[in-house]
Amino acid sequence: MAQDNGTKIPFKLVNNHIYIQGFLNDTLPVWILLDCGAGSMLSDEEAKNGKLRTHSYGQTDGIGNNLVPYQMTDSVIFNLGSIRYTEKMIPVLSF
């Protein structure tokens, strides 16, 4: 009999977007948008709730022709079931 070593990860489908449940830095429960074409980013609210240190990094494109300021945070860990994923630097934006 084959042994199942799979990991169960809760998810929800909202407006044709898949959100998976995980943890930020091993403690803060978060819903993570699964987007194959995007890099990692956090909302400023998640960074604050996770007590992450951020530092001003510059501006990026916003809605229309507007530039919006953003920050960066270092060494973020995402846990998805038994999967552990570490990012060195992640942009933090207000949205």
Coordinates of N, CA, C and O in Angstrom, one line a residue:
M1 N 0.8 -1.2 0.0 CA 0.0 0.0 0.0 C 0.9 1.2 0.0 O 1.8 1.3 0.7
A2 N 0.6 2.2 -0.8 CA 1.3 3.5 -0.9 C 1.1 4.3 0.3 O 0.0 4.4 0.8
Q3 N 2.1 5.0 0.7 CA 2.0 5.9 1.9 C 1.7 7.3 1.3 O 2.4 7.8 0.4
D4 N 0.8 8.0 1.9 CA 0.4 9.3 1.5 C 1.2 10.3 2.3 O 1.0 10.4 3.5
N5 N 2.1 11.0 1.7 CA 2.9 12.1 2.4 C 2.5 13.5 2.0 O 3.2 14.4 2.2
G6 N 1.2 13.6 1.5 CA 0.7 14.9 1.1 C 0.4 15.8 2.3 O 0.3 15.4 3.4
T7 N 0.3 17.1 1.9 CA 0.0 18.1 2.9 C -1.4 18.7 2.5 O -1.6 19.0 1.4
K8 N -2.3 18.8 3.5 CA -3.6 19.4 3.3 C -3.5 20.9 3.6 O -3.0 21.2 4.7
I9 N -3.8 21.7 2.7 CA -3.8 23.2 2.8 C -5.2 23.7 2.6 O -5.7 23.6 1.5
P10 N -5.8 24.4 3.6 CA -7.1 25.0 3.4 C -7.0 26.0 2.3 O -6.0 26.8 2.2
F11 N -8.1 26.1 1.5 CA -8.1 27.2 0.5 C -9.6 27.7 0.3 O -10.5 27.0 0.8
K12 N -9.7 28.8 -0.3 CA -11.0 29.3 -0.7 C -11.0 30.0 -2.0 O -9.9 30.4 -2.4
L13 N -12.1 29.9 -2.8 CA -12.2 30.5 -4.1 C -13.0 31.8 -4.0 O -14.2 31.7 -3.6
V14 N -12.5 32.9 -4.3 CA -13.2 34.2 -4.2 C -13.0 34.9 -5.5 O -11.9 35.3 -5.9
N15 N -14.1 35.2 -6.2 CA -14.0 35.9 -7.5 C -13.0 35.3 -8.5 O -12.2 36.0 -9.1
N16 N -13.0 34.0 -8.6 CA -12.1 33.2 -9.4 C -10.6 33.4 -9.0 O -9.7 33.2 -9.8
H17 N -10.3 33.7 -7.8 CA -9.0 33.8 -7.2 C -8.9 32.7 -6.1 O -9.8 32.6 -5.3
I18 N -7.8 32.0 -6.1 CA -7.5 31.0 -5.1 C -6.7 31.6 -4.0 O -5.6 32.1 -4.2
Y19 N -7.2 31.5 -2.8 CA -6.5 31.9 -1.6 C -6.2 30.7 -0.7 O -7.1 29.8 -0.5
I20 N -4.9 30.5 -0.3 CA -4.6 29.4 0.5 C -4.2 29.9 1.9 O -3.7 31.0 2.1
Q21 N -4.5 29.1 2.9 CA -4.3 29.5 4.3 C -2.9 29.1 4.7 O -2.5 28.0 4.5
G22 N -2.2 30.1 5.4 CA -0.9 29.8 5.9 C -0.6 30.6 7.1 O -1.5 31.2 7.7
F23 N 0.7 30.6 7.5 CA 1.1 31.4 8.6 C 2.3 32.2 8.2 O 3.2 31.8 7.4
L24 N 2.4 33.5 8.7 CA 3.5 34.4 8.5 C 4.4 34.3 9.7 O 3.9 34.5 10.8
N25 N 5.7 34.0 9.5 CA 6.7 33.9 10.5 C 6.2 33.0 11.7 O 6.3 33.3 12.8
D26 N 5.6 31.9 11.3 CA 5.2 30.8 12.2 C 4.0 31.1 13.2 O 3.6 30.3 13.9
T27 N 3.5 32.4 13.2 CA 2.5 32.7 14.2 C 1.3 33.4 13.6 O 0.2 33.1 14.1
L28 N 1.4 34.3 12.7 CA 0.2 35.0 12.2 C -0.5 34.3 11.1 O 0.0 34.1 10.0
P29 N -1.8 33.9 11.3 CA -2.5 33.3 10.2 C -2.9 34.3 9.1 O -3.3 35.4 9.4
V30 N -2.6 33.9 7.9 CA -2.9 34.8 6.7 C -3.5 34.0 5.6 O -3.3 32.8 5.5
W31 N -4.3 34.7 4.8 CA -4.8 34.1 3.5 C -3.9 34.6 2.4 O -3.7 35.8 2.3
I32 N -3.3 33.7 1.6 CA -2.3 34.1 0.6 C -2.9 33.9 -0.8 O -3.4 32.8 -1.1
L33 N -2.9 34.9 -1.6 CA -3.4 34.8 -3.0 C -2.4 34.0 -3.8 O -1.3 34.3 -3.9
L34 N -2.9 32.9 -4.4 CA -2.1 32.1 -5.3 C -2.1 32.7 -6.7 O -3.1 32.7 -7.4
D35 N -1.0 33.3 -7.1 CA -0.9 34.0 -8.4 C 0.4 33.6 -9.0 O 1.5 34.0 -8.6
C36 N 0.4 32.7 -10.0 CA 1.6 32.2 -10.7 C 2.5 33.3 -11.3 O 3.7 33.1 -11.5
G37 N 1.9 34.4 -11.7 CA 2.6 35.4 -12.4 C 3.1 36.6 -11.6 O 3.6 37.6 -12.1
A38 N 2.9 36.5 -10.3 CA 3.3 37.6 -9.4 C 4.4 37.2 -8.4 O 4.5 36.0 -8.1
G39 N 5.1 38.2 -7.9 CA 6.0 38.0 -6.9 C 5.4 38.1 -5.5 O 4.2 38.4 -5.4
S40 N 6.1 37.9 -4.5 CA 5.5 38.0 -3.1 C 5.4 39.4 -2.7 O 6.2 40.3 -3.1
M41 N 4.3 39.8 -2.0 CA 4.2 41.1 -1.4 C 3.3 41.0 -0.2 O 2.5 40.0 -0.1
L42 N 3.4 41.9 0.7 CA 2.5 41.9 1.9 C 1.8 43.3 2.0 O 2.3 44.3 1.6
S43 N 0.7 43.3 2.7 CA 0.0 44.5 3.0 C 0.7 45.1 4.2 O 1.3 44.4 5.0
D44 N 0.6 46.4 4.3 CA 1.2 47.0 5.5 C 0.5 46.6 6.8 O 1.1 46.5 7.8
E45 N -0.8 46.2 6.7 CA -1.5 45.7 7.9 C -0.9 44.4 8.3 O -0.7 44.1 9.5
E46 N -0.7 43.5 7.4 CA -0.1 42.2 7.7 C 1.3 42.3 8.3 O 1.7 41.6 9.2
A47 N 2.1 43.2 7.7 CA 3.5 43.5 8.3 C 3.4 44.0 9.7 O 4.1 43.6 10.6
K48 N 2.4 44.9 10.0 CA 2.3 45.4 11.3 C 1.8 44.3 12.3 O 2.4 44.2 13.4
N49 N 0.8 43.6 11.9 CA 0.3 42.5 12.7 C 1.3 41.4 13.0 O 1.3 40.8 14.1
G50 N 2.2 41.2 12.0 CA 3.3 40.2 12.2 C 4.5 40.8 12.9 O 5.5 40.1 13.0
K51 N 4.4 42.1 13.3 CA 5.6 42.7 13.9 C 6.8 42.7 13.1 O 7.9 42.4 13.6
L52 N 6.7 42.9 11.8 CA 7.9 42.8 10.9 C 8.5 44.2 10.8 O 7.8 45.2 10.7
R53 N 9.8 44.3 10.8 CA 10.5 45.5 10.6 C 10.4 45.9 9.1 O 10.7 45.0 8.3
T54 N 10.1 47.1 8.8 CA 10.1 47.6 7.4 C 11.0 48.8 7.3 O 11.2 49.5 8.3
H55 N 11.4 49.1 6.1 CA 12.2 50.3 5.8 C 11.7 50.9 4.5 O 11.4 50.1 3.6
S56 N 11.7 52.2 4.4 CA 11.3 52.9 3.2 C 12.2 52.4 2.0 O 13.4 52.3 2.2
Y57 N 11.6 52.2 0.9 CA 12.4 51.7 -0.2 C 12.2 52.5 -1.5 O 13.0 52.4 -2.4
G58 N 11.1 53.2 -1.7 CA 10.9 54.0 -2.9 C 9.5 54.1 -3.2 O 8.6 54.1 -2.4
Q59 N 9.2 54.3 -4.6 CA 7.9 54.3 -5.1 C 7.7 53.3 -6.2 O 8.7 52.9 -6.9
T60 N 6.4 53.0 -6.4 CA 6.1 52.0 -7.5 C 4.8 52.5 -8.2 O 4.1 53.4 -7.7
D61 N 4.5 51.9 -9.3 CA 3.3 52.2 -10.0 C 2.1 51.9 -9.2 O 2.0 50.8 -8.6
G62 N 1.1 52.8 -9.2 CA -0.2 52.6 -8.5 C -1.3 52.5 -9.5 O -1.1 52.0 -10.6
I63 N -2.4 52.9 -9.1 CA -3.6 52.9 -10.0 C -3.5 54.1 -10.9 O -3.2 55.2 -10.5
G64 N -3.6 53.9 -12.2 CA -3.5 54.9 -13.2 C -2.0 55.3 -13.3 O -1.1 54.5 -13.4
N65 N -1.8 56.6 -13.4 CA -0.4 57.2 -13.5 C 0.2 57.5 -12.2 O 1.2 58.2 -12.1
N66 N -0.4 57.2 -11.1 CA 0.0 57.6 -9.8 C 1.1 56.7 -9.3 O 1.1 55.5 -9.5
L67 N 2.1 57.3 -8.6 CA 3.1 56.5 -7.9 C 2.8 56.4 -6.4 O 2.2 57.3 -5.8
V68 N 3.0 55.2 -5.9 CA 2.7 55.0 -4.4 C 4.0 54.6 -3.7 O 4.8 53.9 -4.3
P69 N 4.2 55.1 -2.5 CA 5.4 54.7 -1.7 C 5.3 53.2 -1.3 O 4.2 52.7 -1.1
Y70 N 6.4 52.6 -1.1 CA 6.4 51.2 -0.6 C 7.6 51.0 0.3 O 8.5 51.8 0.3
Q71 N 7.5 50.0 1.1 CA 8.6 49.6 2.0 C 9.0 48.2 1.7 O 8.4 47.5 1.0
M72 N 10.1 47.8 2.3 CA 10.6 46.4 2.2 C 10.8 45.8 3.6 O 11.0 46.6 4.6
T73 N 10.6 44.5 3.7 CA 10.9 43.8 4.9 C 11.8 42.7 4.6 O 11.9 42.2 3.5
D74 N 12.6 42.2 5.6 CA 13.6 41.2 5.4 C 13.2 39.9 6.1 O 12.5 39.9 7.1
S75 N 13.6 38.8 5.5 CA 13.5 37.4 6.1 C 12.1 37.1 6.6 O 11.8 36.9 7.7
V76 N 11.2 36.9 5.6 CA 9.8 36.5 5.9 C 9.7 35.0 5.7 O 10.2 34.5 4.7
I77 N 9.0 34.3 6.6 CA 8.7 32.9 6.4 C 7.2 32.7 6.3 O 6.4 33.2 7.0
F78 N 6.9 31.9 5.2 CA 5.5 31.5 5.0 C 5.4 30.0 5.3 O 6.2 29.3 4.8
N79 N 4.4 29.6 6.1 CA 4.2 28.2 6.3 C 2.9 27.8 5.7 O 1.8 28.4 6.0
L80 N 2.9 26.8 4.8 CA 1.7 26.3 4.2 C 1.6 24.8 4.5 O 2.3 24.0 3.9
G81 N 0.9 24.5 5.5 CA 0.9 23.1 6.0 C 2.3 22.7 6.5 O 2.9 23.5 7.3
S82 N 2.9 21.7 5.9 CA 4.2 21.3 6.3 C 5.3 21.9 5.4 O 6.5 21.7 5.6
I83 N 4.8 22.8 4.5 CA 5.8 23.5 3.5 C 6.2 24.8 4.2 O 5.4 25.6 4.7
R84 N 7.5 25.0 4.2 CA 8.1 26.2 4.7 C 8.8 26.9 3.6 O 9.7 26.4 3.0
Y85 N 8.4 28.2 3.4 CA 9.0 29.0 2.3 C 9.5 30.3 2.8 O 8.8 31.0 3.5
T86 N 10.8 30.6 2.5 CA 11.5 31.8 3.1 C 11.8 32.8 1.9 O 12.3 32.4 0.9
E87 N 11.4 34.0 2.1 CA 11.8 35.1 1.2 C 12.8 36.0 1.9 O 12.6 36.4 3.0
K88 N 13.8 36.5 1.1 CA 14.8 37.4 1.7 C 14.3 38.8 1.8 O 14.4 39.4 2.8
M89 N 13.6 39.3 0.8 CA 13.1 40.7 0.8 C 11.7 40.7 0.2 O 11.5 40.1 -0.9
I90 N 10.7 41.3 0.8 CA 9.4 41.4 0.3 C 8.9 42.8 0.4 O 9.0 43.5 1.4
P91 N 8.3 43.3 -0.7 CA 7.7 44.6 -0.7 C 6.4 44.7 0.2 O 5.7 43.7 0.3
V92 N 6.3 45.8 0.9 CA 5.1 46.0 1.7 C 4.4 47.2 1.2 O 5.0 48.3 1.1
L93 N 3.1 47.1 0.9 CA 2.3 48.1 0.2 C 1.0 48.4 1.0 O 0.5 47.4 1.7
S94 N 0.5 49.6 0.9 CA -0.9 49.9 1.5 C -1.9 49.6 0.4 O -1.8 50.1 -0.7
F95 N -2.8 48.7 0.7 CA -4.0 48.4 -0.2 C -5.1 47.9 0.5 O -5.1 47.6 1.7

